PDB file of C-alpha atoms in Angstrom:
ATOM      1  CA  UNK O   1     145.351 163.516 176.454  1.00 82.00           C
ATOM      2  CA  UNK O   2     148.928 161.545 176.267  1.00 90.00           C
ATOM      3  CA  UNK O   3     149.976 159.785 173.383  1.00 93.00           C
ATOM      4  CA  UNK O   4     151.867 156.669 173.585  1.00 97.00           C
ATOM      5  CA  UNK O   5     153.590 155.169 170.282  1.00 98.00           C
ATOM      6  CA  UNK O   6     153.690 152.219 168.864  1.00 98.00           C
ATOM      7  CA  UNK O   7     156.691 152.370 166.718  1.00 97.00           C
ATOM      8  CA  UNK O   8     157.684 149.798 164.315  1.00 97.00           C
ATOM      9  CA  UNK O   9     161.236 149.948 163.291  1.00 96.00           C
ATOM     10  CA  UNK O  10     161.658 147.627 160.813  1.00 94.00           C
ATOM     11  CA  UNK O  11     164.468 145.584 160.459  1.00 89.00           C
ATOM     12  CA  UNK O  12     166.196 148.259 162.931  1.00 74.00           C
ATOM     13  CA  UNK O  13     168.516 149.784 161.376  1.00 83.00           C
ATOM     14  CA  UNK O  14     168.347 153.905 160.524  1.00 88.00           C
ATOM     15  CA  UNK O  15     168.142 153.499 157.190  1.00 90.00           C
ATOM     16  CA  UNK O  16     164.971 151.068 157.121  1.00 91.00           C
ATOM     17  CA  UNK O  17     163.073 153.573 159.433  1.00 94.00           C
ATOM     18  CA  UNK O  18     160.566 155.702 158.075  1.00 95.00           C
ATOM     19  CA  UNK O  19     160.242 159.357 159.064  1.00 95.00           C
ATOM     20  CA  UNK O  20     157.333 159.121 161.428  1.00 96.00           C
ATOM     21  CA  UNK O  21     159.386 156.437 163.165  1.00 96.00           C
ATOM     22  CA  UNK O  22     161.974 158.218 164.059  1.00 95.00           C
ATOM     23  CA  UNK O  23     160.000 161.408 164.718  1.00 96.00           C
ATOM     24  CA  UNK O  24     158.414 159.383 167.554  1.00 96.00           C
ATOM     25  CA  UNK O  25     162.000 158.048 168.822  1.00 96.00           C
ATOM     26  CA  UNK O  26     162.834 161.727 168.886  1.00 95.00           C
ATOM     27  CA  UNK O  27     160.221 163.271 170.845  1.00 94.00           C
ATOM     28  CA  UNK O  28     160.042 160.507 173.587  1.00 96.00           C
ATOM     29  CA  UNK O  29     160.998 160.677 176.939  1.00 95.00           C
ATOM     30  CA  UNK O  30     160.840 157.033 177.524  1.00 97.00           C
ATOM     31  CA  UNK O  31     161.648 154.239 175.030  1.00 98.00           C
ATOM     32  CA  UNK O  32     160.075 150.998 176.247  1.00 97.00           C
ATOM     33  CA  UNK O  33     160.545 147.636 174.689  1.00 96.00           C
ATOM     34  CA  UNK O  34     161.932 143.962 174.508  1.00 95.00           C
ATOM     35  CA  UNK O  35     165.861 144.454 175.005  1.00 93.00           C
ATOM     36  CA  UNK O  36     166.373 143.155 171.366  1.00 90.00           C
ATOM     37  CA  UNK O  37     164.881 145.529 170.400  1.00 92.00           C
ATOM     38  CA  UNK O  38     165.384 148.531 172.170  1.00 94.00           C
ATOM     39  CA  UNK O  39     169.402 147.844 171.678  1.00 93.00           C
ATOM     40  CA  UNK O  40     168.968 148.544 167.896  1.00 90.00           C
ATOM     41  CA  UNK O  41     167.979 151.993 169.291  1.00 93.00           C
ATOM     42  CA  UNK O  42     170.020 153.171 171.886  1.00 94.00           C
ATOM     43  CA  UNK O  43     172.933 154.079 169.586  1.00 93.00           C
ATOM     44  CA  UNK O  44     170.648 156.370 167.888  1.00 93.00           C
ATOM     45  CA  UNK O  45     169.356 158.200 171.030  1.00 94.00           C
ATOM     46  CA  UNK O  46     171.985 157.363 173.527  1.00 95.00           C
ATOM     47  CA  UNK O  47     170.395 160.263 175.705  1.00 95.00           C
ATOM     48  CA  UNK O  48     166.548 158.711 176.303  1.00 96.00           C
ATOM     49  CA  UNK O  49     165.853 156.616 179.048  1.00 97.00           C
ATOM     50  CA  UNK O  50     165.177 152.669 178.685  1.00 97.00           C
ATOM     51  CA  UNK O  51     162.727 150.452 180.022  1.00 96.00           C
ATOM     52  CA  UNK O  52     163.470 146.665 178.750  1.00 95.00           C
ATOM     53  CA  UNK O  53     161.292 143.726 179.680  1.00 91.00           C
ATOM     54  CA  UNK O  54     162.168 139.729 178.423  1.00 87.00           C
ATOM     55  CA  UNK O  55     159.886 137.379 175.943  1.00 82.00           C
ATOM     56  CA  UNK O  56     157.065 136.569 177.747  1.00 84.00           C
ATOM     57  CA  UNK O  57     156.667 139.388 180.142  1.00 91.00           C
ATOM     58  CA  UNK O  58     154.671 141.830 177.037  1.00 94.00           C
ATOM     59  CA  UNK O  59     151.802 142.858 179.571  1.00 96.00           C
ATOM     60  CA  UNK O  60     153.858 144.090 181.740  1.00 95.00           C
ATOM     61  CA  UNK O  61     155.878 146.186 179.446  1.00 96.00           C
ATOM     62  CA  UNK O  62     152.824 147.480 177.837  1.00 97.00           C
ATOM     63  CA  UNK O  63     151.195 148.367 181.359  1.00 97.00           C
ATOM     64  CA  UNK O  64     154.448 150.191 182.712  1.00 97.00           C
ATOM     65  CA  UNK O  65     154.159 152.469 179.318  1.00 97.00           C
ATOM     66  CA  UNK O  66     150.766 152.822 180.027  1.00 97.00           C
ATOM     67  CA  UNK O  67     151.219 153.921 183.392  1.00 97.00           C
ATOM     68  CA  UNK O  68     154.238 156.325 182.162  1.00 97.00           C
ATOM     69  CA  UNK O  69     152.073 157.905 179.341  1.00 97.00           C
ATOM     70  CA  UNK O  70     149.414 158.517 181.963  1.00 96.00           C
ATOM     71  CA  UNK O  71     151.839 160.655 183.959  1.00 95.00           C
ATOM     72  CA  UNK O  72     152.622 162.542 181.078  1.00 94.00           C
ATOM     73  CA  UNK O  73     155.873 161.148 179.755  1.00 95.00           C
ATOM     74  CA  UNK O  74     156.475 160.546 176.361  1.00 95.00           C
ATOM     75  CA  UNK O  75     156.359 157.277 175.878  1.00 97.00           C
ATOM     76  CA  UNK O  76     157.360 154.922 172.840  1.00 98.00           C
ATOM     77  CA  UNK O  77     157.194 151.445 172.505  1.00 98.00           C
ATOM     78  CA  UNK O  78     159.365 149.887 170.225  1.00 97.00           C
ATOM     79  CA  UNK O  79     158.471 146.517 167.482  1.00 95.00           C
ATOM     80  CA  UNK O  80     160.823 145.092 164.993  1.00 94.00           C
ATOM     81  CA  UNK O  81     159.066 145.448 161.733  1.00 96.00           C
ATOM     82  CA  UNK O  82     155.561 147.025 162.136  1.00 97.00           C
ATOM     83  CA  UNK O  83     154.036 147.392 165.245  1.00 96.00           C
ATOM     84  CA  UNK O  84     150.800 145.689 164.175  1.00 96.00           C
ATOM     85  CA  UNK O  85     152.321 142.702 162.907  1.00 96.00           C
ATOM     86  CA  UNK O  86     152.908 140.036 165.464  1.00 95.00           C
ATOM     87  CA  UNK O  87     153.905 143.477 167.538  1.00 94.00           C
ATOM     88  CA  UNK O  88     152.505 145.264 170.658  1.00 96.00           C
ATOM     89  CA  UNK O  89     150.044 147.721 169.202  1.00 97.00           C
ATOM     90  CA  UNK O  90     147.156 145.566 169.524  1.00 97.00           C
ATOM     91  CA  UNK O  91     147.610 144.962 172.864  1.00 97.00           C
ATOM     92  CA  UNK O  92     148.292 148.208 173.572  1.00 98.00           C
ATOM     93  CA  UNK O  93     145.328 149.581 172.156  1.00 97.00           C
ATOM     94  CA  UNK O  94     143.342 146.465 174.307  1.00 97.00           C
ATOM     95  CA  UNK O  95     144.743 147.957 177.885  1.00 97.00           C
ATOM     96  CA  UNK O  96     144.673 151.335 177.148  1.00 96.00           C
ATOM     97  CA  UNK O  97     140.738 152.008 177.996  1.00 96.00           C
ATOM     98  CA  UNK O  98     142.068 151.180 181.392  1.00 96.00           C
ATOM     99  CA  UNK O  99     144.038 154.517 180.993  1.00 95.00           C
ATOM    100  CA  UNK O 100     141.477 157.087 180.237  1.00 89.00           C
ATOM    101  CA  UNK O 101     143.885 159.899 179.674  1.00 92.00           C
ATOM    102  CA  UNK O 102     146.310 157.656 177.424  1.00 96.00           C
ATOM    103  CA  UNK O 103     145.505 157.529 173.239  1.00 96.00           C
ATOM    104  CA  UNK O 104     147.525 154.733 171.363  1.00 97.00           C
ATOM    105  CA  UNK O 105     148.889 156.058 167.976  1.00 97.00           C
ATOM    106  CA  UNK O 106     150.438 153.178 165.731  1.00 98.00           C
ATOM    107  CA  UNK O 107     153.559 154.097 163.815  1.00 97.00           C
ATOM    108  CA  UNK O 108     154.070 151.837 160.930  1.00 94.00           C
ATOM    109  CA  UNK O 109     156.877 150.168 159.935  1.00 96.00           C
ATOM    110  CA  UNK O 110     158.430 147.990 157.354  1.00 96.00           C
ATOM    111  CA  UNK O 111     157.679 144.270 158.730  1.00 96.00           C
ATOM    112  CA  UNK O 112     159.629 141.314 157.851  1.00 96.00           C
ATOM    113  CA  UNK O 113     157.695 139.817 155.041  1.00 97.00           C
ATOM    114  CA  UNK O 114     158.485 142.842 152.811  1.00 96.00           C
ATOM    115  CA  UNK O 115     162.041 144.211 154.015  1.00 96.00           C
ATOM    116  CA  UNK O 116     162.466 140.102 152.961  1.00 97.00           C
ATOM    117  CA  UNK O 117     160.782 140.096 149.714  1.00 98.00           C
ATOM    118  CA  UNK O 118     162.806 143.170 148.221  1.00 97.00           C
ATOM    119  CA  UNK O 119     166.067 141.082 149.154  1.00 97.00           C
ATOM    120  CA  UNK O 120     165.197 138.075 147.279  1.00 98.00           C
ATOM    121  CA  UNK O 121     163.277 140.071 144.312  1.00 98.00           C
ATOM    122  CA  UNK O 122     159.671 140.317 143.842  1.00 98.00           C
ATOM    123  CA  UNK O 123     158.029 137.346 145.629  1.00 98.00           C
ATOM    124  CA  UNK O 124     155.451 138.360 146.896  1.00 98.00           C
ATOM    125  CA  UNK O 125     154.507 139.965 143.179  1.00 96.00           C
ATOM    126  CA  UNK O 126     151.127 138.557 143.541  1.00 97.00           C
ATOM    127  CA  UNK O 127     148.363 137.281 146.659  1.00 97.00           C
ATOM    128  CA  UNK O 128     149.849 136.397 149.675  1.00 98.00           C
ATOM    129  CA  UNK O 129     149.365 135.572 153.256  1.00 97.00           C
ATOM    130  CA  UNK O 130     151.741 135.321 156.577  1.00 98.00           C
ATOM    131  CA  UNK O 131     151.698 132.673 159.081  1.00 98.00           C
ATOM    132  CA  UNK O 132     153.682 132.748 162.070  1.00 97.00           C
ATOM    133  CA  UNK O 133     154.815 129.103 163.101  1.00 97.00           C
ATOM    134  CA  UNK O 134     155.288 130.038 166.868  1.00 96.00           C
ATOM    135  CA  UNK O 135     152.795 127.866 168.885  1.00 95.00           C
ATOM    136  CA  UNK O 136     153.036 130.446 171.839  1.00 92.00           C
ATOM    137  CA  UNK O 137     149.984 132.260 171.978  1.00 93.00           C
ATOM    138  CA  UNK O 138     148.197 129.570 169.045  1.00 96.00           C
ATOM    139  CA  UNK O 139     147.620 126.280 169.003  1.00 97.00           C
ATOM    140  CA  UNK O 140     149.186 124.346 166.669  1.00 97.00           C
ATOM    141  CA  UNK O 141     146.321 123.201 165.479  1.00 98.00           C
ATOM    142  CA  UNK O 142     145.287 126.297 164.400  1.00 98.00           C
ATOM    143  CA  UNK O 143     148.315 127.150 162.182  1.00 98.00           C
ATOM    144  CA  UNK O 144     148.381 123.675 160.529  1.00 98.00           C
ATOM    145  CA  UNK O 145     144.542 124.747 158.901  1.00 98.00           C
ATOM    146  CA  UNK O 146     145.765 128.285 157.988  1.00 98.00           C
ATOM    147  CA  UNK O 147     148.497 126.617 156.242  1.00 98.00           C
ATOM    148  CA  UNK O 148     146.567 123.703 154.708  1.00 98.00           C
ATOM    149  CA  UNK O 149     143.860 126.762 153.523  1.00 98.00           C
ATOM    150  CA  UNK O 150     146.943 129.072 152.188  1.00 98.00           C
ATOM    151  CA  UNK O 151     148.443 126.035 150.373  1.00 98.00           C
ATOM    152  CA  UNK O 152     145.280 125.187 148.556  1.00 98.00           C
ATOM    153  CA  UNK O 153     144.679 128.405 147.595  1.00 98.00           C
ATOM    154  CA  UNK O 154     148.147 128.515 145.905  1.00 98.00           C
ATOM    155  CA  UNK O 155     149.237 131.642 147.981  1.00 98.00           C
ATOM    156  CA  UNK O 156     152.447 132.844 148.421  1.00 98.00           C
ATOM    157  CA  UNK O 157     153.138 132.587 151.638  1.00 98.00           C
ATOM    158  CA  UNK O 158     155.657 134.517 154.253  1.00 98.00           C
ATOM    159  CA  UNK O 159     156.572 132.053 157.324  1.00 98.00           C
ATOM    160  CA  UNK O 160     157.591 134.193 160.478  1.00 97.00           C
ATOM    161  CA  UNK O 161     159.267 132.048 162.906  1.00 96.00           C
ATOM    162  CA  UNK O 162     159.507 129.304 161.432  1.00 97.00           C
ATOM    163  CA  UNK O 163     162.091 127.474 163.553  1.00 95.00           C
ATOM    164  CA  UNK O 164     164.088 127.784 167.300  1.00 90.00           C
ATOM    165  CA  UNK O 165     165.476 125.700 169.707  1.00 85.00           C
ATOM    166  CA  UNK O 166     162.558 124.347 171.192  1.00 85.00           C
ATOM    167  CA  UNK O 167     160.574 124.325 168.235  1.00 87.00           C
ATOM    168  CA  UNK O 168     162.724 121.873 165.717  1.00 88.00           C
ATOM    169  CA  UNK O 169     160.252 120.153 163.482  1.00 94.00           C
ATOM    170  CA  UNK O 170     157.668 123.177 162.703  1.00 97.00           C
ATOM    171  CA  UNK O 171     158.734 123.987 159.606  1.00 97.00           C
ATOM    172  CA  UNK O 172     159.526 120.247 158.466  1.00 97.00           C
ATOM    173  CA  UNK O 173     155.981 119.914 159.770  1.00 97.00           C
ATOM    174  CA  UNK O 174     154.993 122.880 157.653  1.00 98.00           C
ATOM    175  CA  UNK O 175     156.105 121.968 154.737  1.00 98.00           C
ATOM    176  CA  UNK O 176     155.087 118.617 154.269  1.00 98.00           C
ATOM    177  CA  UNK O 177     151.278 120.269 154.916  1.00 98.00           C
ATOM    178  CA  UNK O 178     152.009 122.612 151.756  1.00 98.00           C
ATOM    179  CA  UNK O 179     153.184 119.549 149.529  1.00 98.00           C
ATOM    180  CA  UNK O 180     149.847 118.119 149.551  1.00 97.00           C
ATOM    181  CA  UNK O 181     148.656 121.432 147.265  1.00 97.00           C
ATOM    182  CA  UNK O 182     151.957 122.603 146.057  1.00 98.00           C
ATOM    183  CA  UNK O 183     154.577 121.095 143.659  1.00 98.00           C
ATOM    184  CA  UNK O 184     157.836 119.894 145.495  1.00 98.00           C
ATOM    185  CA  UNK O 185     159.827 122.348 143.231  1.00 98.00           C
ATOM    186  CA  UNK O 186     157.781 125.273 143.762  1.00 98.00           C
ATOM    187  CA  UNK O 187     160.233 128.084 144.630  1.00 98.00           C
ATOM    188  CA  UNK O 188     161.093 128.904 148.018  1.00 98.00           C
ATOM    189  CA  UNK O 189     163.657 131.451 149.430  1.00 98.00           C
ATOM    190  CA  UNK O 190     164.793 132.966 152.977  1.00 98.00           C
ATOM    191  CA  UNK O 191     166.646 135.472 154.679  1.00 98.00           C
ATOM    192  CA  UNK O 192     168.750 135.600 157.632  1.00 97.00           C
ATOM    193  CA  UNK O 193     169.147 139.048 159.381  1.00 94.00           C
ATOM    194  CA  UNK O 194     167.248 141.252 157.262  1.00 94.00           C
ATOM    195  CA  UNK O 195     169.070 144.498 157.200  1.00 90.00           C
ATOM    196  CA  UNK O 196     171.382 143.829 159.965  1.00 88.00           C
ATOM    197  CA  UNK O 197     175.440 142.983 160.402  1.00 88.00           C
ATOM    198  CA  UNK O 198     175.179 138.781 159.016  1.00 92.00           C
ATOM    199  CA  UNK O 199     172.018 138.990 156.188  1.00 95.00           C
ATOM    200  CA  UNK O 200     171.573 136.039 154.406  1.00 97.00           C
ATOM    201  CA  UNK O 201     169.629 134.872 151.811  1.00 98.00           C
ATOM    202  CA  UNK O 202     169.386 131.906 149.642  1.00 98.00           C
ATOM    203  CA  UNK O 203     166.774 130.576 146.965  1.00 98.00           C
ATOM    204  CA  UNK O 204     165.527 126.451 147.043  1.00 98.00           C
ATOM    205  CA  UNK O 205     162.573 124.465 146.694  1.00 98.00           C
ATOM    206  CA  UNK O 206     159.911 123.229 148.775  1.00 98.00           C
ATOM    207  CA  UNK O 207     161.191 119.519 148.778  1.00 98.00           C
ATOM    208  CA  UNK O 208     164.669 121.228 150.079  1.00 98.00           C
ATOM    209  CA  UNK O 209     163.306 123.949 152.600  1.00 98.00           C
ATOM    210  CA  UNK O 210     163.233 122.065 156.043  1.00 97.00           C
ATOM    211  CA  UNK O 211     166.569 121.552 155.400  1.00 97.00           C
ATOM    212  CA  UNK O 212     168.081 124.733 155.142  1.00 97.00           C
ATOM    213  CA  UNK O 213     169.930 126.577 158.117  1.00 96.00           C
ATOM    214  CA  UNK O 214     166.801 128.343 159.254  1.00 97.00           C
ATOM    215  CA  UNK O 215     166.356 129.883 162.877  1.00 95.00           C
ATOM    216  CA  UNK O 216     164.031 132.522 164.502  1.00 92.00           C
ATOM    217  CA  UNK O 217     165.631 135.053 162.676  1.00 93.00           C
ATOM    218  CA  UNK O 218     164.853 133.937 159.573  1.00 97.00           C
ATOM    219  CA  UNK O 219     161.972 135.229 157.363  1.00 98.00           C
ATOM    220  CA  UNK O 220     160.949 132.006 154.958  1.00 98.00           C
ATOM    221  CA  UNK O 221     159.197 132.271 151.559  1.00 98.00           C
ATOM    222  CA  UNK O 222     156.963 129.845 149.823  1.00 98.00           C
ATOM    223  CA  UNK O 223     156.483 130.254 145.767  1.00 98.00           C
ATOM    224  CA  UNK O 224     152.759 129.864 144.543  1.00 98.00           C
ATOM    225  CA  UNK O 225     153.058 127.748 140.925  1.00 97.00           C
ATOM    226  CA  UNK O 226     153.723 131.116 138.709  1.00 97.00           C
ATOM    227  CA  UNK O 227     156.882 131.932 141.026  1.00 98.00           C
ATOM    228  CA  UNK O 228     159.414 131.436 139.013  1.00 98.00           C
ATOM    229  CA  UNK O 229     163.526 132.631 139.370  1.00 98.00           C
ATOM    230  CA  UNK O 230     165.047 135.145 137.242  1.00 97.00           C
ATOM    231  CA  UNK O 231     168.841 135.061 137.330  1.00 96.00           C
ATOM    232  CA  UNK O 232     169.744 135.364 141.342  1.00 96.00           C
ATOM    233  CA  UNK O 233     166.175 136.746 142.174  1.00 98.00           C
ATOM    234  CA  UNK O 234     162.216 135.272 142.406  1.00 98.00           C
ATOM    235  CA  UNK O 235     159.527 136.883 141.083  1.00 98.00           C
ATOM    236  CA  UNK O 236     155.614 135.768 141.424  1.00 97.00           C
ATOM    237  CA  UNK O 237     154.077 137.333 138.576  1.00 95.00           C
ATOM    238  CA  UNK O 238     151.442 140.185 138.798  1.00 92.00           C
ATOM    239  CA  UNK O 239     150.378 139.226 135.073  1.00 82.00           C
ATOM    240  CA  UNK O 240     151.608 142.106 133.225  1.00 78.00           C
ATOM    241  CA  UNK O 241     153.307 140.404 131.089  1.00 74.00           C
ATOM    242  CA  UNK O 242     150.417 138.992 129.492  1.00 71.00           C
ATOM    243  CA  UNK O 243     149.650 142.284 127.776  1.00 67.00           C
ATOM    244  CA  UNK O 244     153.462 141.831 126.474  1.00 63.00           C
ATOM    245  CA  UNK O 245     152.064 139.138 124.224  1.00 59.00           C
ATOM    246  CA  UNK O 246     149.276 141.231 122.541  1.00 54.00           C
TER     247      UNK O 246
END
């Protein structure tokens, strides 16, 4: 049976790529993927051959590696971040039983919320939950209850993109939902570029947030009330310090 990859490549470049990851690169034939994407990895295997598809064409991409796997290629298909995360693997693994000779194996890889995290510190010490504000594939609707429920819950909460050109007022949208449950100065931070030529970062509050220069390639982080900032770094608490005290 062929084996086509799902390969999550974190923020893309070599260094934030686990072993497996590149393992899979390595061994391919074929490297398919959204041409983002896939140009993070041509400079690393200049020699492998390319198929690139645009946003919104993701069943045909997956199909055509499909179809390649079945003929026995190697095939990989390339994710920023992990593969199962807002990636392809899922729907991957939802055409394949079309391809009876085809098994999907998901390579993991470091996704967004925590390649983010480690820049700003530790905030996401403690519970938290990720919401993508891209009303593509879900209704709006939909994402303004799973934010309402993570706000009340006082998670800490990773935004994926949470704001492009067409979609201007998400986040504004998204933030006045969280400061019905959550303080106005609850601590808040984002990063621009993870791991790639341009990273930003920069720590605010939640009163300040829709304000900030945030685009689509921005990861966003909202505090729960024990996130506090430590010097030039946030940390939610676990709770270990509690046993300080004793």
């Amino acid at each position: 049976m062929s084996k086509l990859y799902a390969v999550g490549l974190g923020p893309g470049n070599e260094e934030f790529m686990t072993g497996e990851a590149k393992n899979a690169l390595a061994a391919a034939d074929l490297i398919c993927g959204y041409t983002v994407y896939v140009d993070l990895v041509k400079p690393l295997f200049p020699e492998k051959e390319y198929f690139t598809t645009a946003m919104k064409k993701e069943i045909d991409r997956c199909r055509f590696a499909l179809e390649k796997a079945a003929e026995g290629k190697n095939v990989a298909m390339v994710c920023s971040g992990d593969s199962g995360v807002y990636g392809m693997a899922g729907l991957l693994i939802q055409l394949a039983p079309e391809y009876k000779d085809v098994e999907v194996v998901v390579v993991c890889g470091v996704t967004a919320a925590i390649s983010g995290s480690a820049v700003l510190g530790a905030p996401l010490g403690h519970d938290f939950c990720t919401v993508s504000l891209s009303d593509l594939l879900t209704p709006w609707e939909v994402i303004e209850k799973r934010l309402e429920g993570a706000a009340m819950g006082d998670f800490n909460i990773c935004l994926y993109n949470p704001r492009s050109h067409k979609r201007v007022t998400h986040l504004n949208r998204a933030c006045e939902i969280m400061m019905k449950y959550k303080s106005p100065d609850t601590v808040c931070g984002w990063v621009k570029n993870i791991g790639r030529d341009g990273q930003e970062a920069h720590i605010t509050t939640l009163d300040k947030l829709a304000d900030e220069p945030i685009d689509m390639f921005t990861t966003v982080f909202i505090g729960s009330a024990n996130t506090k900032v430590y010097g030039n770094q946030i940390v939610t608490p676990r709770g270990y310090e509690k046993r300080l005290d004793k």
